[in-house]
XYZ file of C-alpha atoms in Angstrom:
231
model
C 135.359 155.051 79.466
C 136.520 151.031 78.532
C 137.005 150.251 74.902
C 135.909 147.477 73.414
C 138.649 144.758 71.607
C 137.714 144.566 67.875
C 139.144 140.663 68.132
C 136.799 139.723 70.537
C 134.303 142.644 71.754
C 135.765 142.274 75.218
C 135.657 145.352 77.321
C 139.460 146.755 78.343
C 140.580 149.888 79.973
C 141.297 152.718 77.719
C 145.262 152.338 77.976
C 145.600 148.742 77.802
C 147.871 147.895 75.084
C 146.755 144.066 74.741
C 143.554 142.322 75.444
C 143.249 140.624 78.352
C 140.857 137.675 77.265
C 142.236 137.016 73.840
C 145.737 138.666 73.776
C 144.892 141.000 70.863
C 147.334 143.581 70.105
C 145.071 146.825 70.577
C 147.795 148.819 69.425
C 147.685 147.990 65.739
C 144.711 146.960 63.455
C 143.060 143.311 63.916
C 144.631 140.910 61.709
C 141.978 138.030 62.754
C 140.510 136.639 65.465
C 142.723 134.358 67.954
C 141.964 130.825 68.013
C 142.886 128.161 70.576
C 144.633 125.020 69.466
C 143.228 122.166 68.710
C 142.396 119.317 71.153
C 145.147 117.057 72.437
C 143.984 113.363 71.473
C 143.399 111.728 74.756
C 143.484 108.038 75.858
C 141.966 106.225 78.245
C 143.191 107.666 81.288
C 144.037 110.742 80.123
C 143.046 114.592 78.718
C 146.240 115.277 78.187
C 146.044 119.019 78.494
C 147.345 121.795 77.056
C 147.699 125.930 78.365
C 144.989 128.171 76.411
C 147.399 129.538 73.734
C 145.658 133.152 73.825
C 146.268 133.336 77.722
C 150.004 132.253 77.007
C 149.983 135.395 75.076
C 148.666 137.733 77.703
C 151.316 136.199 80.318
C 154.472 136.513 77.601
C 153.538 139.752 76.888
C 153.080 141.504 80.443
C 155.992 139.841 81.242
C 158.051 142.070 78.587
C 155.793 145.656 79.385
C 155.411 144.878 82.939
C 151.510 145.814 82.156
C 150.406 143.929 85.493
C 147.004 145.159 86.252
C 145.680 143.143 82.595
C 147.748 139.895 83.610
C 145.227 136.662 83.791
C 146.873 135.140 86.582
C 145.590 131.854 86.555
C 145.060 130.302 83.245
C 143.249 126.807 82.639
C 144.331 124.128 80.069
C 142.185 123.526 77.161
C 140.920 119.445 77.266
C 137.856 117.791 76.441
C 135.030 119.367 78.699
C 135.806 122.528 79.741
C 137.369 125.156 78.043
C 136.657 128.300 80.404
C 138.749 130.105 82.624
C 139.331 128.564 86.238
C 137.205 130.923 88.435
C 137.612 131.700 92.164
C 134.684 129.357 93.159
C 134.233 125.942 91.481
C 131.555 125.414 89.639
C 128.557 123.302 91.182
C 129.677 119.675 90.950
C 127.693 116.062 89.462
C 127.398 114.920 92.663
C 125.983 111.116 91.028
C 128.709 111.164 88.809
C 131.359 112.031 91.585
C 129.986 108.834 93.348
C 129.777 106.915 90.980
C 133.588 108.082 90.214
C 134.855 107.514 93.880
C 133.180 104.466 93.937
C 135.022 102.760 91.424
C 138.215 103.922 93.178
C 137.653 102.335 96.428
C 136.413 99.096 94.701
C 139.807 99.032 93.427
C 142.061 102.019 94.673
C 144.942 100.363 92.475
C 143.667 100.608 89.356
C 145.627 103.228 87.384
C 142.296 104.094 85.165
C 139.859 104.346 88.115
C 142.019 107.307 89.965
C 142.665 108.809 86.425
C 139.109 109.062 85.594
C 138.048 110.648 88.673
C 140.878 112.995 88.902
C 140.158 113.966 85.685
C 137.061 114.729 86.899
C 137.642 116.890 89.422
C 139.939 118.552 87.470
C 136.992 119.368 85.016
C 135.075 120.889 88.024
C 138.194 122.875 89.185
C 139.227 120.381 92.367
C 142.264 120.934 91.165
C 144.105 120.214 94.563
C 141.975 116.852 95.507
C 142.723 115.794 91.577
C 146.811 116.324 92.078
C 145.513 113.471 94.985
C 144.275 111.010 92.764
C 147.141 111.605 89.877
C 149.648 111.209 91.944
C 147.978 107.853 93.238
C 147.838 106.713 89.485
C 150.931 107.967 89.036
C 152.594 105.702 91.940
C 151.050 102.688 89.740
C 152.077 104.055 86.629
C 155.412 106.424 87.146
C 155.831 106.556 83.381
C 152.262 107.810 81.798
C 153.694 111.131 80.414
C 150.366 112.094 79.829
C 149.172 112.062 83.248
C 152.579 113.698 84.460
C 151.735 116.780 82.180
C 148.014 116.532 83.903
C 149.338 117.071 87.384
C 152.075 120.043 85.804
C 148.867 121.823 84.694
C 146.513 120.772 87.403
C 149.727 122.762 89.823
C 149.518 125.795 87.301
C 146.024 126.521 87.885
C 146.722 126.406 91.787
C 149.331 129.390 90.437
C 152.053 126.375 92.140
C 154.754 127.422 89.064
C 157.782 125.712 90.748
C 155.779 122.439 90.936
C 154.721 122.609 87.378
C 157.932 123.476 86.039
C 159.005 120.150 88.026
C 156.268 117.875 86.286
C 156.709 119.334 82.904
C 160.665 118.468 83.333
C 159.931 115.086 84.687
C 157.632 114.670 81.404
C 159.918 115.827 79.043
C 162.857 113.085 80.600
C 160.900 110.202 79.571
C 159.627 111.862 76.310
C 161.779 114.486 75.430
C 159.497 115.322 72.175
C 156.408 115.690 74.141
C 154.587 118.477 72.527
C 152.052 119.418 75.873
C 154.965 119.096 78.253
C 157.235 121.565 75.991
C 154.627 124.128 75.210
C 153.354 124.180 78.838
C 156.968 124.956 79.988
C 157.421 127.629 77.972
C 154.548 129.103 79.694
C 155.644 128.664 82.815
C 159.012 130.303 82.095
C 157.460 133.412 80.744
C 155.078 133.461 84.098
C 158.350 133.168 86.131
C 159.733 135.964 84.036
C 163.070 133.611 81.856
C 162.332 135.120 78.436
C 165.125 132.809 77.317
C 164.014 130.206 78.825
C 160.359 130.622 76.917
C 162.861 130.850 73.355
C 165.059 127.725 74.122
C 161.921 125.328 74.814
C 159.458 126.698 72.316
C 162.619 126.779 69.439
C 162.607 122.382 70.531
C 158.972 122.408 70.175
C 159.032 124.328 66.684
C 162.317 121.577 65.823
C 159.921 118.295 66.532
C 156.518 119.645 65.287
C 156.630 122.237 63.212
C 153.492 121.691 61.541
C 151.394 121.001 64.825
C 148.770 124.178 66.127
C 151.174 124.157 68.947
C 154.327 125.170 67.238
C 152.029 127.842 65.031
C 150.902 129.189 68.579
C 154.067 129.090 69.793
C 155.797 131.387 66.778
C 152.505 133.638 66.618
C 153.286 134.561 70.606
C 157.153 134.878 69.790
C 156.127 137.372 66.904
C 153.764 138.899 69.202
C 156.749 139.607 71.733
C 159.029 140.961 68.780
C 156.383 143.221 67.575
C 155.662 144.775 71.423
C 159.592 144.985 72.119
C 159.838 147.142 68.690
């Protein structure tokens, strides 16, 4: 019989050590409900997405203790309009809004903002591959836009293409070595690929450059969970 997570109330397998929904440690007394990172500030041309920290915690712990049946394989980033996990089937899309944004791109195909707005809309509707097309077009027009580079990386992550995701996060860090979302997301990718030392290296840099940020606090909490799971 399944048991209930004391943190979020989700139904979990009786032998699970961590909740697959919120990442709570089921072997210890609850220490309060997990929270998500504050939404990153977004300019007119980007959501500047970061991956859900609770899902990241599950990924990190699973890599360490090999509880693969409970791994959430496709976490989705937090952004302005959509914080739900990516589903296997895309949600219904507002066709009128899509046609409006597509018409704007058709009228001005070399407009970076128009391309990013359409890409953001497609991302919000879980059309990640289509979103990448327009993000990449925007990057051809404005190759140093770090926020859009991070968005491409997160889109690839949702497609489970971790190699491409890492490539874009590292590309963003070449332009801005202290870009917090790129550092945070790169740590999650390294965890997904089983590189725990890489996680420590990247997140140590995040904590160094932005010690009071919500992302750094989340990283600290997840690393503490890792240490506890290894005891």
